[in-house]
Coordinates of N, CA and C in Angstrom, one line a residue:
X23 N 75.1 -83.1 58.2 CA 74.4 -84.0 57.2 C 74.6 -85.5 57.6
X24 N 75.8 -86.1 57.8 CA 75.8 -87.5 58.6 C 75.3 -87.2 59.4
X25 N 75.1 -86.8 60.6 CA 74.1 -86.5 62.1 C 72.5 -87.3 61.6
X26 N 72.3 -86.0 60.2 CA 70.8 -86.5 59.6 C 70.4 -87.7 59.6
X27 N 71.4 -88.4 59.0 CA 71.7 -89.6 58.0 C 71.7 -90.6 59.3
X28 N 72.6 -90.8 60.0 CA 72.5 -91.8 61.0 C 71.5 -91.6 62.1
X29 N 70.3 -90.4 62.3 CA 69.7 -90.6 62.8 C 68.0 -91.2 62.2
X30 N 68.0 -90.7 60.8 CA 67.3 -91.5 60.2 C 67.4 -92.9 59.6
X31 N 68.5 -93.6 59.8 CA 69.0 -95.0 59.8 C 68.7 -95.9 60.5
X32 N 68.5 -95.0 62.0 CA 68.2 -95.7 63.6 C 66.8 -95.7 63.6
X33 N 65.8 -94.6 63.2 CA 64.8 -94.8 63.1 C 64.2 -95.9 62.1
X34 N 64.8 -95.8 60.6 CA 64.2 -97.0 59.8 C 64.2 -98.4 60.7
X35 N 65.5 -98.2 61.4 CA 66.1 -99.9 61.8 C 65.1 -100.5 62.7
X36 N 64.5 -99.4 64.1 CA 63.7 -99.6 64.8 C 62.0 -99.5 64.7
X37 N 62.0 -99.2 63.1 CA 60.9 -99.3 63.0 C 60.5 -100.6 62.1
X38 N 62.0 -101.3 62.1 CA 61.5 -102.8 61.3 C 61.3 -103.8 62.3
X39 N 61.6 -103.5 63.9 CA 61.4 -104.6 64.3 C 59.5 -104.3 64.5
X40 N 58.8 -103.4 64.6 CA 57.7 -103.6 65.0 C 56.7 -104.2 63.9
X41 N 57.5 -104.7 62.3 CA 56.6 -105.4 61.6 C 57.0 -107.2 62.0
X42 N 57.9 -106.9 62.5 CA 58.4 -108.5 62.7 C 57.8 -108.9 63.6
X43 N 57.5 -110.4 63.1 CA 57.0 -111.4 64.1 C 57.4 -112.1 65.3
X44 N 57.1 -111.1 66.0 CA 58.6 -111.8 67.2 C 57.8 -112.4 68.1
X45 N 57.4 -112.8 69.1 CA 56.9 -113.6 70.1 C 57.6 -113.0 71.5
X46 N 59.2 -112.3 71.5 CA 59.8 -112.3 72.4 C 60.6 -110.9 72.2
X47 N 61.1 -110.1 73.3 CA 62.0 -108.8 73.0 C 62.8 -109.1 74.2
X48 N 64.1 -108.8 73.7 CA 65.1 -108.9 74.9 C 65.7 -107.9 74.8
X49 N 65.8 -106.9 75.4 CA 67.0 -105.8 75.0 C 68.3 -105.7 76.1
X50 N 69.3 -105.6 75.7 CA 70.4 -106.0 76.2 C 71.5 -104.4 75.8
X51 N 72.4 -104.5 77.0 CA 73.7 -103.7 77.4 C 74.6 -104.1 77.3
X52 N 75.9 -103.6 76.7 CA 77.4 -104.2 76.8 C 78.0 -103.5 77.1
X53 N 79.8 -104.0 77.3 CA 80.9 -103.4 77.2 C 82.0 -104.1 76.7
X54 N 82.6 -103.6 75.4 CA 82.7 -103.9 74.4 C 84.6 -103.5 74.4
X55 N 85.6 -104.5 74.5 CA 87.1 -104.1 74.1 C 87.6 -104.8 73.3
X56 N 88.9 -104.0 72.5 CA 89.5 -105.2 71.4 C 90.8 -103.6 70.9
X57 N 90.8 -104.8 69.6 CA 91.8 -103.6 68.7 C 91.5 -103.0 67.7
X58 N 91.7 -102.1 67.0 CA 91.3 -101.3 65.6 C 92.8 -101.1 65.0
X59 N 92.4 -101.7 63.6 CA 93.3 -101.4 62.7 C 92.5 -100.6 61.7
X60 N 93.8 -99.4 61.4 CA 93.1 -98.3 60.5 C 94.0 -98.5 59.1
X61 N 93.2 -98.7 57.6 CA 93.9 -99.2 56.4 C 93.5 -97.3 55.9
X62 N 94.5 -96.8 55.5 CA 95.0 -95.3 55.1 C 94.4 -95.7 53.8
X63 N 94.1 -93.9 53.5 CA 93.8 -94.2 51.6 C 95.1 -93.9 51.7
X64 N 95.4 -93.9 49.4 CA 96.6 -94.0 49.2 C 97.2 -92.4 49.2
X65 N 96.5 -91.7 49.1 CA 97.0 -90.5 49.2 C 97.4 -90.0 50.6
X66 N 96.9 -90.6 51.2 CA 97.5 -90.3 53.3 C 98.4 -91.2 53.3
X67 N 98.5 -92.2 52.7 CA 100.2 -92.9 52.5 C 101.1 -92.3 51.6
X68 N 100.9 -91.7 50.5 CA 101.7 -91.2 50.1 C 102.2 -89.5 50.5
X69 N 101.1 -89.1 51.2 CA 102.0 -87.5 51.7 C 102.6 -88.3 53.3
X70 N 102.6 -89.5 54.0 CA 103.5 -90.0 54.7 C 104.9 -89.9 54.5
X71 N 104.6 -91.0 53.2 CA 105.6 -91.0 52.7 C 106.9 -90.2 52.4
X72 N 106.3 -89.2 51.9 CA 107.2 -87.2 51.5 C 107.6 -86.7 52.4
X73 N 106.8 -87.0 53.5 CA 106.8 -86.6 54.9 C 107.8 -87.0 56.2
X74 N 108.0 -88.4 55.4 CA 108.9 -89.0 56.4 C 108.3 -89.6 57.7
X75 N 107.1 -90.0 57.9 CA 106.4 -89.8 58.9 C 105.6 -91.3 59.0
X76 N 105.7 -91.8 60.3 CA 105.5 -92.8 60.5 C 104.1 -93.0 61.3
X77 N 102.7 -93.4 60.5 CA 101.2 -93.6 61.0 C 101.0 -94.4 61.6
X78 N 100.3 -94.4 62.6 CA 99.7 -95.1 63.8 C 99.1 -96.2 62.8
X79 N 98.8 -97.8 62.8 CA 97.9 -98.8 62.6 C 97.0 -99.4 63.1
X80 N 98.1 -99.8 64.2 CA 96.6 -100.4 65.1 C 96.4 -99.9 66.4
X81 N 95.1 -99.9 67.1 CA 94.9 -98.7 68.0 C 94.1 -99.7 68.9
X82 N 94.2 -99.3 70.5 CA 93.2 -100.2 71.6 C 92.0 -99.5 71.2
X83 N 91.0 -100.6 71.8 CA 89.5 -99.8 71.0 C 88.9 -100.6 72.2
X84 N 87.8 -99.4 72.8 CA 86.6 -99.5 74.1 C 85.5 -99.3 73.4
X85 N 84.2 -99.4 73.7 CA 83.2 -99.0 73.8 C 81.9 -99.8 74.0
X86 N 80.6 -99.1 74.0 CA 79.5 -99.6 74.5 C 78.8 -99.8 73.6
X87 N 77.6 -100.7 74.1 CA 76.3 -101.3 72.9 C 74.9 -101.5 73.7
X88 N 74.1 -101.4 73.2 CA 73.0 -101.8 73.8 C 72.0 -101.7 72.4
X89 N 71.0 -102.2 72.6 CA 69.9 -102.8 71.5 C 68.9 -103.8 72.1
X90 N 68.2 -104.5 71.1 CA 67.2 -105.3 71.2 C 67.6 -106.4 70.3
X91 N 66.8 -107.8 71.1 CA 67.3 -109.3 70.0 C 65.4 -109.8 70.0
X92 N 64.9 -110.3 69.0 CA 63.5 -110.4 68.8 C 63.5 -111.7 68.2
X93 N 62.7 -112.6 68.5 CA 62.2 -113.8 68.0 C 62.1 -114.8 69.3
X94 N 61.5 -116.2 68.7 CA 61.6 -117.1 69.9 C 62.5 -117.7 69.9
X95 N 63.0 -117.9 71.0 CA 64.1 -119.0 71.3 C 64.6 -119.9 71.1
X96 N 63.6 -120.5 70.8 CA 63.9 -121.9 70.3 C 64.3 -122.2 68.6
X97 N 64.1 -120.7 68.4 CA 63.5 -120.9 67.0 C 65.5 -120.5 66.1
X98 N 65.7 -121.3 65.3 CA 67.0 -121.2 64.8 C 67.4 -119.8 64.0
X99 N 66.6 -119.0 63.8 CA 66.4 -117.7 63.4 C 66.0 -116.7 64.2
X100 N 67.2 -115.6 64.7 CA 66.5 -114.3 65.7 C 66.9 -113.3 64.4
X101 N 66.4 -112.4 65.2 CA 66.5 -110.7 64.3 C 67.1 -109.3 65.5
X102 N 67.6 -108.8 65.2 CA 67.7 -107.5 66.1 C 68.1 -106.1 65.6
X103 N 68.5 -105.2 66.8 CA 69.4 -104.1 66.0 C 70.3 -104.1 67.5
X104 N 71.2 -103.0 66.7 CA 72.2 -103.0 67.6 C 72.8 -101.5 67.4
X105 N 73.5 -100.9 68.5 CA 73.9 -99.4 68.7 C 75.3 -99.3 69.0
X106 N 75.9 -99.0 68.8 CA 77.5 -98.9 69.1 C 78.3 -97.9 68.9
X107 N 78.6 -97.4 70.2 CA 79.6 -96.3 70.3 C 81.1 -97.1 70.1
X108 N 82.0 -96.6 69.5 CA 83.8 -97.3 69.8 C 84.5 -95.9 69.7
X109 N 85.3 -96.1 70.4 CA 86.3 -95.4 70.9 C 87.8 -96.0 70.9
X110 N 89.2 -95.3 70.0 CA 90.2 -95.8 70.2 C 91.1 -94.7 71.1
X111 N 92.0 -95.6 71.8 CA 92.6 -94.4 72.5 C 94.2 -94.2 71.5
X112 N 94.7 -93.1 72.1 CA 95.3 -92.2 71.1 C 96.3 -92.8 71.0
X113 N 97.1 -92.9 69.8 CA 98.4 -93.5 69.2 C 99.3 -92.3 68.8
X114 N 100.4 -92.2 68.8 CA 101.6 -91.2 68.3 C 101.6 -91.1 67.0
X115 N 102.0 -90.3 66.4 CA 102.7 -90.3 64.8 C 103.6 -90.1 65.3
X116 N 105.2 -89.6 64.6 CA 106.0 -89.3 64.3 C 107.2 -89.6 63.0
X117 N 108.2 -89.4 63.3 CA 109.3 -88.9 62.1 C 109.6 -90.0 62.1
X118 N 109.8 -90.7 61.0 CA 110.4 -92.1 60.3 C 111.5 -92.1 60.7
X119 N 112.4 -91.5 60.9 CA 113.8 -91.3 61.1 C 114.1 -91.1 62.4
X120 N 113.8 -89.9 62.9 CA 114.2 -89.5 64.2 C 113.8 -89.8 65.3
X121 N 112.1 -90.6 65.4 CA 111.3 -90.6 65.8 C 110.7 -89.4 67.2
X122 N 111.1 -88.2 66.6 CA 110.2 -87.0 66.8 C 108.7 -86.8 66.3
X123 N 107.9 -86.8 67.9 CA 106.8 -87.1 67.8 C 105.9 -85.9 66.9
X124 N 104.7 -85.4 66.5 CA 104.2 -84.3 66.0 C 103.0 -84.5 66.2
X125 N 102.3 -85.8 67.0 CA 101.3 -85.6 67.9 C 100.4 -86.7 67.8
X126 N 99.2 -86.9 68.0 CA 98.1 -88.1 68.5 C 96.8 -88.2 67.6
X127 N 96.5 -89.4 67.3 CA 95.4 -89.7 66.6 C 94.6 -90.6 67.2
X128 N 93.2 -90.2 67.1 CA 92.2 -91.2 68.0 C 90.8 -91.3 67.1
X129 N 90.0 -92.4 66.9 CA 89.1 -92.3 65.9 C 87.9 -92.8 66.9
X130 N 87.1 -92.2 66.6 CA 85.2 -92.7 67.4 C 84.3 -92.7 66.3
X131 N 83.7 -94.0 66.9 CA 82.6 -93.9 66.0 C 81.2 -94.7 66.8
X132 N 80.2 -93.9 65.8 CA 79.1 -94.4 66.3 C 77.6 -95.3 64.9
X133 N 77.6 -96.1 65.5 CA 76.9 -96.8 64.2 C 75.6 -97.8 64.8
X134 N 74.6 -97.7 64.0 CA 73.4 -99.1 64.2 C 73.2 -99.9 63.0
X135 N 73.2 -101.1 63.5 CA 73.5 -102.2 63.1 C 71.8 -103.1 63.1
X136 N 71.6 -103.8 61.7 CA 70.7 -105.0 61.7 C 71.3 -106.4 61.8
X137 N 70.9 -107.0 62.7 CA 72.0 -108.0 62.9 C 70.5 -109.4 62.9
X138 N 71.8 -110.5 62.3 CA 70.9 -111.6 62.1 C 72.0 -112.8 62.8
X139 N 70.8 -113.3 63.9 CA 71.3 -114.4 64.6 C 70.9 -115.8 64.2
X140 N 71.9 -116.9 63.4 CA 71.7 -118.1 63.2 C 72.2 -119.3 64.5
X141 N 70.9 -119.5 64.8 CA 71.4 -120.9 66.3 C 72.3 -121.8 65.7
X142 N 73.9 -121.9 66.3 CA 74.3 -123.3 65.8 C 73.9 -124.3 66.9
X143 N 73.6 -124.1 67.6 CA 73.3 -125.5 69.2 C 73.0 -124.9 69.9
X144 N 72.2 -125.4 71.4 CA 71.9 -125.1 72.6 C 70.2 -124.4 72.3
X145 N 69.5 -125.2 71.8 CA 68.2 -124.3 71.7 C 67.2 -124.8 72.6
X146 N 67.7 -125.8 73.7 CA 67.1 -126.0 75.0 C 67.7 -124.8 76.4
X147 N 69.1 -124.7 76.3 CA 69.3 -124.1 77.9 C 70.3 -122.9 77.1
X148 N 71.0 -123.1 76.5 CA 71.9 -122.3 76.5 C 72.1 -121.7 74.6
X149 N 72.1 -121.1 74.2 CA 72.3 -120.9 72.5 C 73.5 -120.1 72.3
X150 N 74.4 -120.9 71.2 CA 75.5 -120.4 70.3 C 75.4 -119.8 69.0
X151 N 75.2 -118.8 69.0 CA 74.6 -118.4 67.1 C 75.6 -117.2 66.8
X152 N 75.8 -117.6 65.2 CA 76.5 -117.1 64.3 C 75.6 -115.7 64.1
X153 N 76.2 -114.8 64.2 CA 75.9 -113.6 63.8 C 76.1 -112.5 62.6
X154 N 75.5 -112.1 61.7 CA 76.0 -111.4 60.9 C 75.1 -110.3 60.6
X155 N 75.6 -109.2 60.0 CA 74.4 -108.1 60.2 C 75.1 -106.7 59.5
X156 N 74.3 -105.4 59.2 CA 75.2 -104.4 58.8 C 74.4 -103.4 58.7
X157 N 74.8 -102.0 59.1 CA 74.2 -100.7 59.2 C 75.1 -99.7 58.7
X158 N 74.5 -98.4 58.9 CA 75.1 -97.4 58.8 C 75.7 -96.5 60.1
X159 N 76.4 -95.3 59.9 CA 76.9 -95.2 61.1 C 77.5 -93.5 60.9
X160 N 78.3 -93.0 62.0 CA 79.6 -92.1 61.3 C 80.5 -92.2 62.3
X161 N 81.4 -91.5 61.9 CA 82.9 -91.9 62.5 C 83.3 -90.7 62.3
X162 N 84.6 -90.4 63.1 CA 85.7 -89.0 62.7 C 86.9 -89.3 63.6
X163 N 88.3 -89.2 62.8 CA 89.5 -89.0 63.2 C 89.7 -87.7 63.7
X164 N 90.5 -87.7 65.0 CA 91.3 -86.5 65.5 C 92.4 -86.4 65.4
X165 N 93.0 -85.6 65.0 CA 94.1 -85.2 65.2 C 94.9 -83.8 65.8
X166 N 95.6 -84.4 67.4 CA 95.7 -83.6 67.8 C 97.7 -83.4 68.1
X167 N 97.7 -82.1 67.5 CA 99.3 -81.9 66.9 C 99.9 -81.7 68.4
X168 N 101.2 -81.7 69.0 CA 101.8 -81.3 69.4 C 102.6 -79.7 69.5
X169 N 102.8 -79.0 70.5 CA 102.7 -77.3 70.7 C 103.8 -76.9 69.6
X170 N 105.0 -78.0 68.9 CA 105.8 -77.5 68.4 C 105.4 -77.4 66.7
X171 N 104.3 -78.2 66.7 CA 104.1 -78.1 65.2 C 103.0 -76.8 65.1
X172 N 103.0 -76.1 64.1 CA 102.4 -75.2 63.6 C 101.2 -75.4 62.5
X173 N 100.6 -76.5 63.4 CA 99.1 -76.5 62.8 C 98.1 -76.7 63.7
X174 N 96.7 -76.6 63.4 CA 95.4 -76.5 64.4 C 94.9 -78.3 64.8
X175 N 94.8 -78.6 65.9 CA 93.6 -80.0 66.0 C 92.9 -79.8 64.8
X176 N 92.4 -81.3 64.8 CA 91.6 -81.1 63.5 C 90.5 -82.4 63.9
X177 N 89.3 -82.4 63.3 CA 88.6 -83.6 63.6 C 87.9 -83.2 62.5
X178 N 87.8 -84.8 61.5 CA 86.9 -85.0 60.6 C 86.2 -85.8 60.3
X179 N 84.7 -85.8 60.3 CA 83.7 -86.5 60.1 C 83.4 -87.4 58.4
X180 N 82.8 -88.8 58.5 CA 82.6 -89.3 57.7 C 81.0 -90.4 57.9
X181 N 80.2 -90.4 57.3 CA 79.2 -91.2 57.3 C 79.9 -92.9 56.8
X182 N 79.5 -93.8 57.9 CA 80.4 -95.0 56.9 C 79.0 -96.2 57.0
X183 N 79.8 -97.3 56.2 CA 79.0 -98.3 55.9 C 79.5 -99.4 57.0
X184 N 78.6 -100.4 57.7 CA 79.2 -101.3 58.5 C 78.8 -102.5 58.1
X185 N 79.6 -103.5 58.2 CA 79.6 -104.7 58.1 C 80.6 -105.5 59.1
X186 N 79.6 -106.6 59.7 CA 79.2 -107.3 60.9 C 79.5 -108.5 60.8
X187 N 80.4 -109.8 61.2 CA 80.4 -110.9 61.3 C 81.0 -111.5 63.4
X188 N 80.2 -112.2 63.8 CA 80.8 -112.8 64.9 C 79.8 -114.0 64.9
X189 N 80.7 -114.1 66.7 CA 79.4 -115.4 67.5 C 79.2 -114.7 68.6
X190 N 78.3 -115.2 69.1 CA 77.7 -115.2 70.4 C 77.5 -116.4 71.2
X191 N 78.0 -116.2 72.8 CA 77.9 -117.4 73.5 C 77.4 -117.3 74.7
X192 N 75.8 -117.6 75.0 CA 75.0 -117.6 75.7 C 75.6 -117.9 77.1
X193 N 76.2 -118.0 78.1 CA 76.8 -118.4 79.4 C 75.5 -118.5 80.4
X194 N 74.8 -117.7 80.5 CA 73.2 -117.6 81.3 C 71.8 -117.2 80.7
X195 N 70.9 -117.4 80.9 CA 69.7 -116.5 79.9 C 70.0 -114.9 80.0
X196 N 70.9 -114.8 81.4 CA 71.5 -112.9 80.8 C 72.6 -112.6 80.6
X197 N 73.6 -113.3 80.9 CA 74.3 -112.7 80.3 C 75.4 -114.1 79.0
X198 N 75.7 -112.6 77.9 CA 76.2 -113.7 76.5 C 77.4 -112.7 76.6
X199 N 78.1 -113.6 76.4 CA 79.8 -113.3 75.7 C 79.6 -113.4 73.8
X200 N 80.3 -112.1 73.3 CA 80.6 -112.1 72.0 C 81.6 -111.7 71.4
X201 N 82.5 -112.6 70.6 CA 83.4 -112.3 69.7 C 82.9 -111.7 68.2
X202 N 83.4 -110.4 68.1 CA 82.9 -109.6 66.7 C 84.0 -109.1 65.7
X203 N 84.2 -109.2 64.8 CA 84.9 -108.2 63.6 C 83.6 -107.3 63.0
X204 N 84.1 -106.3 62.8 CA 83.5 -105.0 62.3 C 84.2 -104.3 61.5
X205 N 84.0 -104.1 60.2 CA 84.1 -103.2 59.1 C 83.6 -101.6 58.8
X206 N 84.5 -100.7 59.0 CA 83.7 -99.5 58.5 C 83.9 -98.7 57.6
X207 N 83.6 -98.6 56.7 CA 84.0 -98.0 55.4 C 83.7 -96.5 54.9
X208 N 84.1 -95.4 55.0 CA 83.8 -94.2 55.3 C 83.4 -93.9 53.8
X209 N 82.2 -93.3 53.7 CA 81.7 -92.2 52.3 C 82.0 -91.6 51.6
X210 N 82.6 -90.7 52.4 CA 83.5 -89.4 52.2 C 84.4 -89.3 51.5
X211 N 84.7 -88.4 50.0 CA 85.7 -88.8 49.2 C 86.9 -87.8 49.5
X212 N 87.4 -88.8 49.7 CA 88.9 -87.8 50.1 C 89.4 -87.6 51.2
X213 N 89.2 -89.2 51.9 CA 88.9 -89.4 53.7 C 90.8 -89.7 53.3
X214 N 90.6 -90.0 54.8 CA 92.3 -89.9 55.3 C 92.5 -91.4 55.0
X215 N 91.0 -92.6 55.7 CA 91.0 -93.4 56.0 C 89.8 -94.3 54.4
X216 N 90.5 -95.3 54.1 CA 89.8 -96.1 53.4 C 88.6 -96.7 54.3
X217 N 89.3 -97.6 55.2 CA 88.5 -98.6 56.0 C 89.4 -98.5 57.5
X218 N 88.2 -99.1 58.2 CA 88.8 -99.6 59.6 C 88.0 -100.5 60.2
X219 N 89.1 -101.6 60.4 CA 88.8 -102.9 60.8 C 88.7 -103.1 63.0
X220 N 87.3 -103.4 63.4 CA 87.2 -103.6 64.5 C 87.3 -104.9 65.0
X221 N 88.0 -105.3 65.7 CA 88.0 -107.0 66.2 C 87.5 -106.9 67.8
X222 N 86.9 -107.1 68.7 CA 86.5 -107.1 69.3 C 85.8 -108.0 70.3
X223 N 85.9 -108.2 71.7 CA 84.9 -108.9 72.5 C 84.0 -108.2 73.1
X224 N 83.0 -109.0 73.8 CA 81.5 -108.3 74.6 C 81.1 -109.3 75.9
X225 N 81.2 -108.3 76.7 CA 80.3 -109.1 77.3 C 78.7 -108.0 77.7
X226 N 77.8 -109.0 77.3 CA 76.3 -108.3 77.5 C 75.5 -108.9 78.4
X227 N 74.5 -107.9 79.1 CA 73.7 -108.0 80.0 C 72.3 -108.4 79.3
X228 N 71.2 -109.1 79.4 CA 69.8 -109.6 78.4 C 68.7 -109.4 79.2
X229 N 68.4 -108.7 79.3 CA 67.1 -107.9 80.2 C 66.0 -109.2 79.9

């Protein structure tokens, strides 16, 4: 059902830029690293809690982007979308006490993004613009137990909502460096995870 959902999200998004008045298409590649912090609902803190067990927070986070930026250049208003795989790599749990491990948690997600670029300067050679923007997406935590615990891997899916704030900083007409936070807020009632907060840099290639 998310699969559905985020594939007809990608199609709405790509089908807004062909009413837009653009003059120009740039489509552009990245590769994208930073940190992820994961905010637990209260009920995955509280069987922590009972549990004695101590949850992963913040996690390294990789991943890729590519999309399209539309409008003219000069012009203090662009439009685009944007695609994003993230990937954190795996963090430990264990025992609050003993710290005996019981295994590894890693969260991916994949989301498209409407993004709105405001020029602060540079609308002769080079442009700095404030970016803000928000899509839909899905995401799923793994959790994968260690041989001594007597439960199965587990991976579970959630449709989430994104929300987008950075900058962008033009270095060439191809390639832009970007600083991003990203918001993802999962659907799903009865998720492990409230929210997860992405902080992030880019650097992108501008076809």
């Amino acid at each position: 059902m998310e699969s559905k959902v985020m594939l007809t999200s990608i199609v709405a998004l790509f089908l807004s830029i062909a009413g837009a008045n653009a003059t120009e298409y740039r489509p552009f590649v990245g590769f994208t690293m930073g940190l992820s912090d994961a905010n637990y609902s209260q009920g995955t803190e509280d069987l922590a809690l009972a549990e004695h067990i101590d949850l992963p927070e913040d996690f390294f986070n990789i991943g890729l982007e590519a999309g399209v930026r539309f409008g003219e250049y000069t012009k203090i208003y662009n439009g685009g979308v944007m695609l994003n795989l993230d990937m954190t790599t795996n963090r430990n749990f264990q025992d609050k006490f003993t710290d005996a491990k019981y295994g590894k948690i890693r969260t991916t997600s994949m989301s498209a993004t409407y993004d709105n670029y405001f020029r602060l300067s540079g609308d002769k050679t080079s442009r700095i613009d404030a970016v803000l923007g928000a899509g839909l997406g899905v995401m799923n935590y793994h959790t994968d137990y260690k041989s001594t615990v007597p439960l199965d891997d587990d991976t579970v899916y959630s449709a989430i909502l994104v929300l987008k704030a950075g900058m962008d900083f033009e270095l060439t007409h191809n390639i832009t460096l970007s600083a991003t936070g990203r918001m993802f807020i999962p659907a799903r009632g009865h998720y492990a995870l409230d929210a997860q907060y992405l902080f992030s840099g880019a650097v992108k290639y501008m076809f």
